[in-house]
mmCIF file of C-alpha atoms in Angstrom:
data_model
loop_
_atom_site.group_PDB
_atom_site.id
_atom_site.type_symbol
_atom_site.label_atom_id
_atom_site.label_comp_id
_atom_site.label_asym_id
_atom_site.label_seq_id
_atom_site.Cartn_x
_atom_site.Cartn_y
_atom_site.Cartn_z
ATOM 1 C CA UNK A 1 20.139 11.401 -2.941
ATOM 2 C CA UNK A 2 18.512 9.552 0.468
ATOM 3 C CA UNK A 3 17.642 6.379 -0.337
ATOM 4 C CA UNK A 4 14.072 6.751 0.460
ATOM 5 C CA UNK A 5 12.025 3.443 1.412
ATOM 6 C CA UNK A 6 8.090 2.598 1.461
ATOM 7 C CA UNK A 7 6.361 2.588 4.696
ATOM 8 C CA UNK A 8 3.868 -0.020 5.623
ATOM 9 C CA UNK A 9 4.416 0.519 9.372
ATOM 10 C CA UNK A 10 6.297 2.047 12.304
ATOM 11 C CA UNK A 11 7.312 0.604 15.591
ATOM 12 C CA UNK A 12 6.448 2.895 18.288
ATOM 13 C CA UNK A 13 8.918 2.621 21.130
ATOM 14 C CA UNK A 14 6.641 3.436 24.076
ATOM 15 C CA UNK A 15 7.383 4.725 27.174
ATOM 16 C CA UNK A 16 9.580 2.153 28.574
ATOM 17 C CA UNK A 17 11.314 -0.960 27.409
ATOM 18 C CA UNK A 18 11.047 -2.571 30.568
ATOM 19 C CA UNK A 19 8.918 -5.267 30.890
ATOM 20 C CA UNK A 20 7.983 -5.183 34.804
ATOM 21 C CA UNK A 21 7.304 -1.225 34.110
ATOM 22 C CA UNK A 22 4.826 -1.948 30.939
ATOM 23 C CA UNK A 23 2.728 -4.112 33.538
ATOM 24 C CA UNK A 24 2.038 -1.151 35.784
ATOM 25 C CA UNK A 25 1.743 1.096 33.124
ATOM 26 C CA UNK A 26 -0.780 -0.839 31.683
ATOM 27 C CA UNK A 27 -2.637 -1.221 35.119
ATOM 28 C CA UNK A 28 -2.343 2.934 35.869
ATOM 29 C CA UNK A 29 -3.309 4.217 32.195
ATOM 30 C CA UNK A 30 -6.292 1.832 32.097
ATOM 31 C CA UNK A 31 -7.183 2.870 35.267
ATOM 32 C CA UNK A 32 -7.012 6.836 34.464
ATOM 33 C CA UNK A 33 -8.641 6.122 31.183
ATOM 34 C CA UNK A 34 -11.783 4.524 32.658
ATOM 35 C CA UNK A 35 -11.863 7.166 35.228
ATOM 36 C CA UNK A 36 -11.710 9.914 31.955
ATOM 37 C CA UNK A 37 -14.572 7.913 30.100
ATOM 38 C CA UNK A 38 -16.878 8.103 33.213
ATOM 39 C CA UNK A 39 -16.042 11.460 34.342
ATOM 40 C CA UNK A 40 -16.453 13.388 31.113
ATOM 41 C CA UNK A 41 -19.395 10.922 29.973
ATOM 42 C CA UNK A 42 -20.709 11.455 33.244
ATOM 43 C CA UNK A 43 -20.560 15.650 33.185
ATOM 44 C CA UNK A 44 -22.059 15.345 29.402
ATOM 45 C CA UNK A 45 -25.116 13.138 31.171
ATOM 46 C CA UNK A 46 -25.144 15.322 33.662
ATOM 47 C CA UNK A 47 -25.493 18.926 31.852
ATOM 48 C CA UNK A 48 -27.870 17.471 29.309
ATOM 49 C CA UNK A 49 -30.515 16.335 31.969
ATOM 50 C CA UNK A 50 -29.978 19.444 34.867
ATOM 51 C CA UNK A 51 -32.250 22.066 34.180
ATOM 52 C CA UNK A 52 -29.647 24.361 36.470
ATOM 53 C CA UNK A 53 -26.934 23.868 34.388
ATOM 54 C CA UNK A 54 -28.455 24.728 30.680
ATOM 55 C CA UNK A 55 -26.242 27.977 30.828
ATOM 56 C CA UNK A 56 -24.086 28.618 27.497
ATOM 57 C CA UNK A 57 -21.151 28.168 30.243
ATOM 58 C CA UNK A 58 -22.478 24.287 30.742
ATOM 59 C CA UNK A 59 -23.223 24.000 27.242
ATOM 60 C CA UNK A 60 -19.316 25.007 25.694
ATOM 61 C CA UNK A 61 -17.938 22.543 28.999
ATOM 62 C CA UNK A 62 -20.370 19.485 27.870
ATOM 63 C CA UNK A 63 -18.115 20.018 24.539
ATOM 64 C CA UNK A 64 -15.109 20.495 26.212
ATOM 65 C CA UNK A 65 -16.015 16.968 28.120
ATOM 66 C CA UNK A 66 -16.824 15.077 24.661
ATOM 67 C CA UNK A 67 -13.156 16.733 23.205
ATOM 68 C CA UNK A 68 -11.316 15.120 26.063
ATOM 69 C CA UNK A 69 -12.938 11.952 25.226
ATOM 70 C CA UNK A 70 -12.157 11.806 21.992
ATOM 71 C CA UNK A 71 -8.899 13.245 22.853
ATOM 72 C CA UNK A 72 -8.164 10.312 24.987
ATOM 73 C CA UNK A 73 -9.629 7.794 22.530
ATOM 74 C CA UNK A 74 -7.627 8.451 20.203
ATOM 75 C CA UNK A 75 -4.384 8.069 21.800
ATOM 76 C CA UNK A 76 -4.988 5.135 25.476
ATOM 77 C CA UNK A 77 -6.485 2.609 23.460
ATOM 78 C CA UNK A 78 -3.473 2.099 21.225
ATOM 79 C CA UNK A 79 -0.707 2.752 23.759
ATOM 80 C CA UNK A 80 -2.735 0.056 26.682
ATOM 81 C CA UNK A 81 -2.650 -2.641 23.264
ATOM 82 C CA UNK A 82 1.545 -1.784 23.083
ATOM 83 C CA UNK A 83 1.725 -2.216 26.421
ATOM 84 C CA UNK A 84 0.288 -6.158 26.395
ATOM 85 C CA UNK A 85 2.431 -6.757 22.999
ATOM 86 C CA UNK A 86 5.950 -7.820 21.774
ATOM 87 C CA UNK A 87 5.635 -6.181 18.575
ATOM 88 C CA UNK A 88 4.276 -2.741 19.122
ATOM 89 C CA UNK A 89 3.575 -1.370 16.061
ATOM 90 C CA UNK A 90 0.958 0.459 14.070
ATOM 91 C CA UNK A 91 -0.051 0.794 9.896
ATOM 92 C CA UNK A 92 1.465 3.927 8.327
ATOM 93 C CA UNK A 93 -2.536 4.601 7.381
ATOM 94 C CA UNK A 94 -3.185 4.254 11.023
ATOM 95 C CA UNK A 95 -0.433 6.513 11.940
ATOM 96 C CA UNK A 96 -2.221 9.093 9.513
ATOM 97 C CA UNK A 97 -5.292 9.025 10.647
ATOM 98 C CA UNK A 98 -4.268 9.159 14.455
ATOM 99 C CA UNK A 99 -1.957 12.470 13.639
ATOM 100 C CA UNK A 100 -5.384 13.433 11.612
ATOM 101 C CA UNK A 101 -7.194 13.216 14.852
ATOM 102 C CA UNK A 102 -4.451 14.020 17.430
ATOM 103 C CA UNK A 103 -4.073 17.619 15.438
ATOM 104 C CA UNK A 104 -7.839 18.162 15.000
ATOM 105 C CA UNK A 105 -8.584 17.571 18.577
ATOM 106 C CA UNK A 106 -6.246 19.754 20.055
ATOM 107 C CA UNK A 107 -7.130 22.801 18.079
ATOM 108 C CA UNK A 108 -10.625 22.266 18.433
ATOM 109 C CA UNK A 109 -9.739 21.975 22.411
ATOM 110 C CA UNK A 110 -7.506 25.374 22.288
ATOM 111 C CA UNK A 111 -10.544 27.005 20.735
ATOM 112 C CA UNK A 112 -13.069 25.754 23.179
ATOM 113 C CA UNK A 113 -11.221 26.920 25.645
ATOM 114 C CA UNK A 114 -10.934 30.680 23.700
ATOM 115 C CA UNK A 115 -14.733 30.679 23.731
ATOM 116 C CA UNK A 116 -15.152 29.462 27.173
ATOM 117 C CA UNK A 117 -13.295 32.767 27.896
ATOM 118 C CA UNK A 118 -15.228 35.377 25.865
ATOM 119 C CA UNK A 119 -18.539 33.324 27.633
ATOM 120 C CA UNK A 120 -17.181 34.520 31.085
ATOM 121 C CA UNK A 121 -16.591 37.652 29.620
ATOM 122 C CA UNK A 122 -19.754 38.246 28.687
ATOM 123 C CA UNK A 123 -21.165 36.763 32.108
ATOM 124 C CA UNK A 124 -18.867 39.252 34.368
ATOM 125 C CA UNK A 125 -18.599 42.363 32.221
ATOM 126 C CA UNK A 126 -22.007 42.142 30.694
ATOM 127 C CA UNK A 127 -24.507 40.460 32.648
ATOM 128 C CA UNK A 128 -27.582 42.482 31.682
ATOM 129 C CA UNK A 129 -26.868 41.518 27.755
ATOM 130 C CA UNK A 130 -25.313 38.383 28.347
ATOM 131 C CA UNK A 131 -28.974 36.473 28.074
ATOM 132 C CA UNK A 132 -29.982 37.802 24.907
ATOM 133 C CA UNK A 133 -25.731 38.522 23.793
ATOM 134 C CA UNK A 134 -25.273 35.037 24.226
ATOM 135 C CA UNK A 135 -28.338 33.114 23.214
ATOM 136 C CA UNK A 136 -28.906 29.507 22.013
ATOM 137 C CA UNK A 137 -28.234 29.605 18.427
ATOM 138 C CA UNK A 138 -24.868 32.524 19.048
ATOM 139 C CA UNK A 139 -23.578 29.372 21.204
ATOM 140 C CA UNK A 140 -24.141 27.129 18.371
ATOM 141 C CA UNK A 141 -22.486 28.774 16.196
ATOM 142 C CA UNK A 142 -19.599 29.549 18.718
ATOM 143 C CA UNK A 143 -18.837 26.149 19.119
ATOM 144 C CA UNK A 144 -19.197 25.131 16.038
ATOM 145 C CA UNK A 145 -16.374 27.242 14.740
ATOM 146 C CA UNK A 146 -13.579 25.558 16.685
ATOM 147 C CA UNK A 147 -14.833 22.183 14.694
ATOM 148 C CA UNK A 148 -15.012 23.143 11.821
ATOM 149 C CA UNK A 149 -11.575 25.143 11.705
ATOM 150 C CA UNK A 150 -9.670 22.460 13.586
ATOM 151 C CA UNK A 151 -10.514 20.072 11.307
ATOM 152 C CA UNK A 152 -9.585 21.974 8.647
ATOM 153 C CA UNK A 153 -6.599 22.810 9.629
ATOM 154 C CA UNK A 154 -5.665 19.405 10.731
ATOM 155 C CA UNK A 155 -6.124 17.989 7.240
ATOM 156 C CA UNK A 156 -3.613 20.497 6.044
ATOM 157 C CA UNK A 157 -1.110 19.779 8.220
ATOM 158 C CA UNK A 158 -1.918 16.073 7.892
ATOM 159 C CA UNK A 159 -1.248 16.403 4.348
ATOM 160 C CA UNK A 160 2.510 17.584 5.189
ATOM 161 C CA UNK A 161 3.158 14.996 7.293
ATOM 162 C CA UNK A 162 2.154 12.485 4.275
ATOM 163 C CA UNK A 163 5.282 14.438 2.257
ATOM 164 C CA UNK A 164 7.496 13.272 4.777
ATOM 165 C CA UNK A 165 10.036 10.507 3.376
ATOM 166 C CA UNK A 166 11.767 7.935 5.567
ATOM 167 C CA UNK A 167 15.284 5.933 4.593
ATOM 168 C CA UNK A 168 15.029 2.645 6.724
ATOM 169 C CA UNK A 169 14.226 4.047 10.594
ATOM 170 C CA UNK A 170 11.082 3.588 10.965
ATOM 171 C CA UNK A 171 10.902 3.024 14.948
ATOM 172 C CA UNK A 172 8.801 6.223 16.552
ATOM 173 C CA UNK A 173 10.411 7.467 20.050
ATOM 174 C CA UNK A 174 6.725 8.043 21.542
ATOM 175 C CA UNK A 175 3.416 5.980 22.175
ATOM 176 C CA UNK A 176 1.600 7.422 19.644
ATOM 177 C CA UNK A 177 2.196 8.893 16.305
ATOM 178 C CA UNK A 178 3.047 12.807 16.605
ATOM 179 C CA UNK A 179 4.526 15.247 14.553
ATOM 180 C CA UNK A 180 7.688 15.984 16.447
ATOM 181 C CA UNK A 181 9.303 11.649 16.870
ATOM 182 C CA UNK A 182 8.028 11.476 13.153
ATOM 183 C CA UNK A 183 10.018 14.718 11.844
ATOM 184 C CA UNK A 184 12.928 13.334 13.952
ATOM 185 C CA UNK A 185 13.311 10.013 12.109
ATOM 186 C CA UNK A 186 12.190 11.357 8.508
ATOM 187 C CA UNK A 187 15.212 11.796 5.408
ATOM 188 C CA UNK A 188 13.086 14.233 3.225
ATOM 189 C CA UNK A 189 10.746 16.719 3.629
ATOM 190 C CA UNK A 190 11.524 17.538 6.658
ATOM 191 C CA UNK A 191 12.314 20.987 6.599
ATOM 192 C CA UNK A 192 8.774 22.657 5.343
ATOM 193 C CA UNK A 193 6.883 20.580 7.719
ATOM 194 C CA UNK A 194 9.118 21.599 11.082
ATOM 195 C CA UNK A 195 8.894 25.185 9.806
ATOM 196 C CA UNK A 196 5.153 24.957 9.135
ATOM 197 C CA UNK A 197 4.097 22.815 12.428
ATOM 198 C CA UNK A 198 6.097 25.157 14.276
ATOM 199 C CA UNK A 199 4.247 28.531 12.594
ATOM 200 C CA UNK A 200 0.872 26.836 12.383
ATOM 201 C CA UNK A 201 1.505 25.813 15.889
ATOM 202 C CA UNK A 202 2.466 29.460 16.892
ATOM 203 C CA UNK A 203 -0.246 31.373 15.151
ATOM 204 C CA UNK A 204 -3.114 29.116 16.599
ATOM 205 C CA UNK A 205 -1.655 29.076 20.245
ATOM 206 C CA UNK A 206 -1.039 32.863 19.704
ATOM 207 C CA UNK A 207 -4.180 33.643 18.940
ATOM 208 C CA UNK A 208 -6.575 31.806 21.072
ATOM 209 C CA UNK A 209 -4.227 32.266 24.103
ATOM 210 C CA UNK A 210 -4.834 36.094 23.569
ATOM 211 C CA UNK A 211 -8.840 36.052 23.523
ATOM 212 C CA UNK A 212 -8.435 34.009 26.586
ATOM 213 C CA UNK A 213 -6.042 36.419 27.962
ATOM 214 C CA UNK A 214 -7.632 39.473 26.888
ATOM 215 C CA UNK A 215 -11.393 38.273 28.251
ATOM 216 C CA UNK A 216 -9.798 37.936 31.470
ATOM 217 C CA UNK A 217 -8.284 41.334 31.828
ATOM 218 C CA UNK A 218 -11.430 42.430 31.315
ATOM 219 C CA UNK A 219 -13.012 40.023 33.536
ATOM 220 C CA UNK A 220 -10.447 40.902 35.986
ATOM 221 C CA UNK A 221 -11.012 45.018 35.966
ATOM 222 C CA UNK A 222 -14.344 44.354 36.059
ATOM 223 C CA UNK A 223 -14.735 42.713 39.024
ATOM 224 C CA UNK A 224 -12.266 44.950 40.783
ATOM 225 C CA UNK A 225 -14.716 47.509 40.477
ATOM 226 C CA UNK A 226 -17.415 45.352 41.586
ATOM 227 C CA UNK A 227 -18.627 47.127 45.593
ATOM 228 C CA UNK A 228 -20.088 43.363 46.813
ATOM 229 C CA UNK A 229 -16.996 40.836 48.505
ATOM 230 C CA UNK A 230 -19.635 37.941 47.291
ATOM 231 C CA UNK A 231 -19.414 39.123 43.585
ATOM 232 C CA UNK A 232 -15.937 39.419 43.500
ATOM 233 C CA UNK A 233 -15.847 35.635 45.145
ATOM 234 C CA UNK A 234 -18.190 34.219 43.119
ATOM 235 C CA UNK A 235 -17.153 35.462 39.961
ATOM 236 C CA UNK A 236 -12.773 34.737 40.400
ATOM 237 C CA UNK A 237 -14.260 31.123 41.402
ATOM 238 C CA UNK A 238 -16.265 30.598 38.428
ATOM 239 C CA UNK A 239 -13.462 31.938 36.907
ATOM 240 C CA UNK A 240 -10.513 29.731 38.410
ATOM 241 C CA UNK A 241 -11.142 26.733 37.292
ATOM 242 C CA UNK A 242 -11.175 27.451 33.524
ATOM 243 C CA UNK A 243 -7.867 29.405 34.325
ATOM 244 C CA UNK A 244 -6.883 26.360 36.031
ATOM 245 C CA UNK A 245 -7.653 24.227 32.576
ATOM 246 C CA UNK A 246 -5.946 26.779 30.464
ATOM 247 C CA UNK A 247 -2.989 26.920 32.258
ATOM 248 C CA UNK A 248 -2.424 23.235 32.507
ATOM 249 C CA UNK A 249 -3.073 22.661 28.782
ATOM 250 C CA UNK A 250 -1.025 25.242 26.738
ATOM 251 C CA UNK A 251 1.909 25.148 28.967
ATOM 252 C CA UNK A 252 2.241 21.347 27.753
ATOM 253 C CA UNK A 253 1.310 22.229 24.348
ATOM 254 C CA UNK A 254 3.787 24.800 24.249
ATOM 255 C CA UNK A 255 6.106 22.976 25.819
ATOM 256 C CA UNK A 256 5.951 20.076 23.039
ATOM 257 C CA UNK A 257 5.194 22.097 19.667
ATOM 258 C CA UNK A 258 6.874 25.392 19.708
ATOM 259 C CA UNK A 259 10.643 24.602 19.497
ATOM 260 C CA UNK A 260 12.443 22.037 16.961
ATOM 261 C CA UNK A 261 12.581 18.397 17.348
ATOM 262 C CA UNK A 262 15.358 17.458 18.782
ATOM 263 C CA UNK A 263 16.493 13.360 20.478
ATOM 264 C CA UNK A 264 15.735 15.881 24.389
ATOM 265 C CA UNK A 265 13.128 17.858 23.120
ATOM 266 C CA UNK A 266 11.385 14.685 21.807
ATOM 267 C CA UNK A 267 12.131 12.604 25.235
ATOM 268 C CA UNK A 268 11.159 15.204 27.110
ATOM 269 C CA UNK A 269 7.886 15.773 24.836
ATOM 270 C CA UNK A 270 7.002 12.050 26.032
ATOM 271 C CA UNK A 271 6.842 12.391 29.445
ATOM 272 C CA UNK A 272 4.481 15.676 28.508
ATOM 273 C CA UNK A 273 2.833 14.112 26.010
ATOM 274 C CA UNK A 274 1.473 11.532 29.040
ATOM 275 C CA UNK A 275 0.432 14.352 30.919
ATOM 276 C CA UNK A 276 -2.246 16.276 28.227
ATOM 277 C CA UNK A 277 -3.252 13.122 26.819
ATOM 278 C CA UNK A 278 -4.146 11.447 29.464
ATOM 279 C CA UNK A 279 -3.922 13.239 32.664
ATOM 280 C CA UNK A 280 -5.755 16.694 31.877
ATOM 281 C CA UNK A 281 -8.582 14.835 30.025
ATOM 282 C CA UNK A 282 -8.777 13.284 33.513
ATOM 283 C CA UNK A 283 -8.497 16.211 35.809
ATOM 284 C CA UNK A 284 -10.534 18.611 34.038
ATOM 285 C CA UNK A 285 -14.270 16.995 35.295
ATOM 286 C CA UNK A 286 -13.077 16.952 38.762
ATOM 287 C CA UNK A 287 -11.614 21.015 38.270
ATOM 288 C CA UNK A 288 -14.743 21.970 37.272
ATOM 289 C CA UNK A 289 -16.953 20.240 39.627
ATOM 290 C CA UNK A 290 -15.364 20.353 42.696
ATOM 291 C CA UNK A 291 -15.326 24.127 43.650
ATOM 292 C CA UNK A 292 -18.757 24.021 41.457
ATOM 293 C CA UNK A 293 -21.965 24.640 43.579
ATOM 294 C CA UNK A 294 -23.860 24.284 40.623
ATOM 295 C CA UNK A 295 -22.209 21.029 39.477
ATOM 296 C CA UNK A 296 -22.564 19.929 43.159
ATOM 297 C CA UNK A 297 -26.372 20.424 43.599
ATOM 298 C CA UNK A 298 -26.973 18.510 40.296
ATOM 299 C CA UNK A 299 -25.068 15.851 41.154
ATOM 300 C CA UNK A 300 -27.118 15.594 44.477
ATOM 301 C CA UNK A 301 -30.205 16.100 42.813
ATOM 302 C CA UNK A 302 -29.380 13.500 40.321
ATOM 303 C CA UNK A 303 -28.286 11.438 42.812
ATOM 304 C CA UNK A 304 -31.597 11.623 45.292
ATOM 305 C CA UNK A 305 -34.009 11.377 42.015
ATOM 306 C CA UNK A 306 -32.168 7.511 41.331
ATOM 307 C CA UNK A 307 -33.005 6.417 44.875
ATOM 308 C CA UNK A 308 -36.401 7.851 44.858
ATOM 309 C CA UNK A 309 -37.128 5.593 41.652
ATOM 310 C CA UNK A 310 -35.303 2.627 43.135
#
């Protein structure tokens, strides 16, 4: 029998041991975390206080911007405070509660992201229905779904990770707590919580990755057939830069969560991880602003109604 020990904490390794490297990590992921806290805040502000943009597709994005927050709160503030200290470590409670969190958040992401899709489906393929199809309360309870399931499910899989059982090695080979580092240095247990991450993983990815993908096949037919060039623009650039988020987030999730841990799979999962936790939450105000006229004229509008006051 493994000679199982209590855990009271874990030492997370981080991304580098090097001490001239934490510096400018610190300086570049407290940098790109301000810049997510104003940019999504910002777009939330923004969306609540434009009369142009109270469209359900501005409504399921203003969620979409508070997700990446929280997203990004839950991970930066923790890996910056590792970066200043010798002894990087963090409570096995606290460890919970941030895979609690992590695991919520990205499920409730993956199925904002699903909706987002069938809402541009329903904007290209139905546009004569798509005011009364998709009307305030049908958007409310849209997005309130993806809460309420990822949540859920998160405190189910949270619950597995608490069965895990550890012999001594308690040192994590990541910045924050996930599922794969912790499988990787756990004695007991093990086994039903790599099989059901990976199929809980699967079936979630699977299935919101085919309502996006089957919304735009649809969206794409459709505006094939459409007669007007200007259509057909307008609606593949409304289009492109939720593609655009899509793409960027699964293929890391995917990346990270659908094979077995492994001492590669988990370094390499690092240098991903850094990429959809803070990077995308980043990027994905500036994706859909930037080739967004609406976004554009709000922000100018916004912008001209501060002066006028001042």
């Amino acid at each position: 029998m493994p000679n199982f020990t209590d855990v009271t904490e874990f030492t997370l390794l981080g991304l580098t041991c090097h001490q001239e490297l934490q510096v400018l990590f610190f300086v570049v992921f407290l940098a790109v975390y301000m810049i997510t806290l104003l940019g999504n805040i910002g777009m939330i502000i923004l969306i609540s206080i434009s009369p142009q943009l109270q469209s359900p597709m501005y409504f399921f994005l203003s969620h979409l911007s508070f997700v990446d927050v929280c997203f990004s709160s839950n991970v930066t503030p923790k890996m910056l405070e590792n970066l200043l200290l010798e002894t990087k470590t963090i409570s096995y409670v606290g460890c919970l509660v941030q895979c609690y969190f992590f695991i919520a958040i990205v499920h409730v992401e993956v199925y904002i992201l699903a909706v987002m899709a069938f809402d541009r489906y329903m904007a290209v393929c139905n546009p004569l229905l798509y005011g009364s199809k998709m009307s305030r309360t049908v958007c409310v309870r849209l997005i309130s779904v993806p809460y309420v399931y990822g949540f859920s499910v998160s405190l189910i899989c949270t619950l597995w990770t608490y069965g895990l059982y550890f012999c001594g090695n308690f040192e994590i080979n990541h910045f924050y707590c996930a599922d794969p580092p912790l499988i990787k240095i756990a004695c007991g247990g093990v086994h039903i919580k790599e099989i059901t991450m990976i199929v809980i993983a699967g079936i979630n990815f699977t299935y919101s990755l085919s309502v996006v993908l089957i919304s735009y096949t649809l969206i794409v037919v459709a505006v094939l057939r459409m007669r007007s060039a200007d259509g057909r623009r307008k609606a593949f650039s409304t289009c492109g830069s939720h593609l655009t988020a899509v793409s960027m987030f699964y293929g890391t999730l995917i990346f990270m969560y659908l094979r077995r841990p492994t001492e590669e799979s988990v370094e390499q999962g690092k240098m991903v991880a850094v990429f959809y936790t803070t990077v995308i939450p980043m990027l994905n105000p500036m994706i859909y602003s930037l080739r967004n006229k609406d976004v554009k004229e709000a922000v100018n509008k916004a912008i001209t109604k501060t002066y006028v006051r001042q």
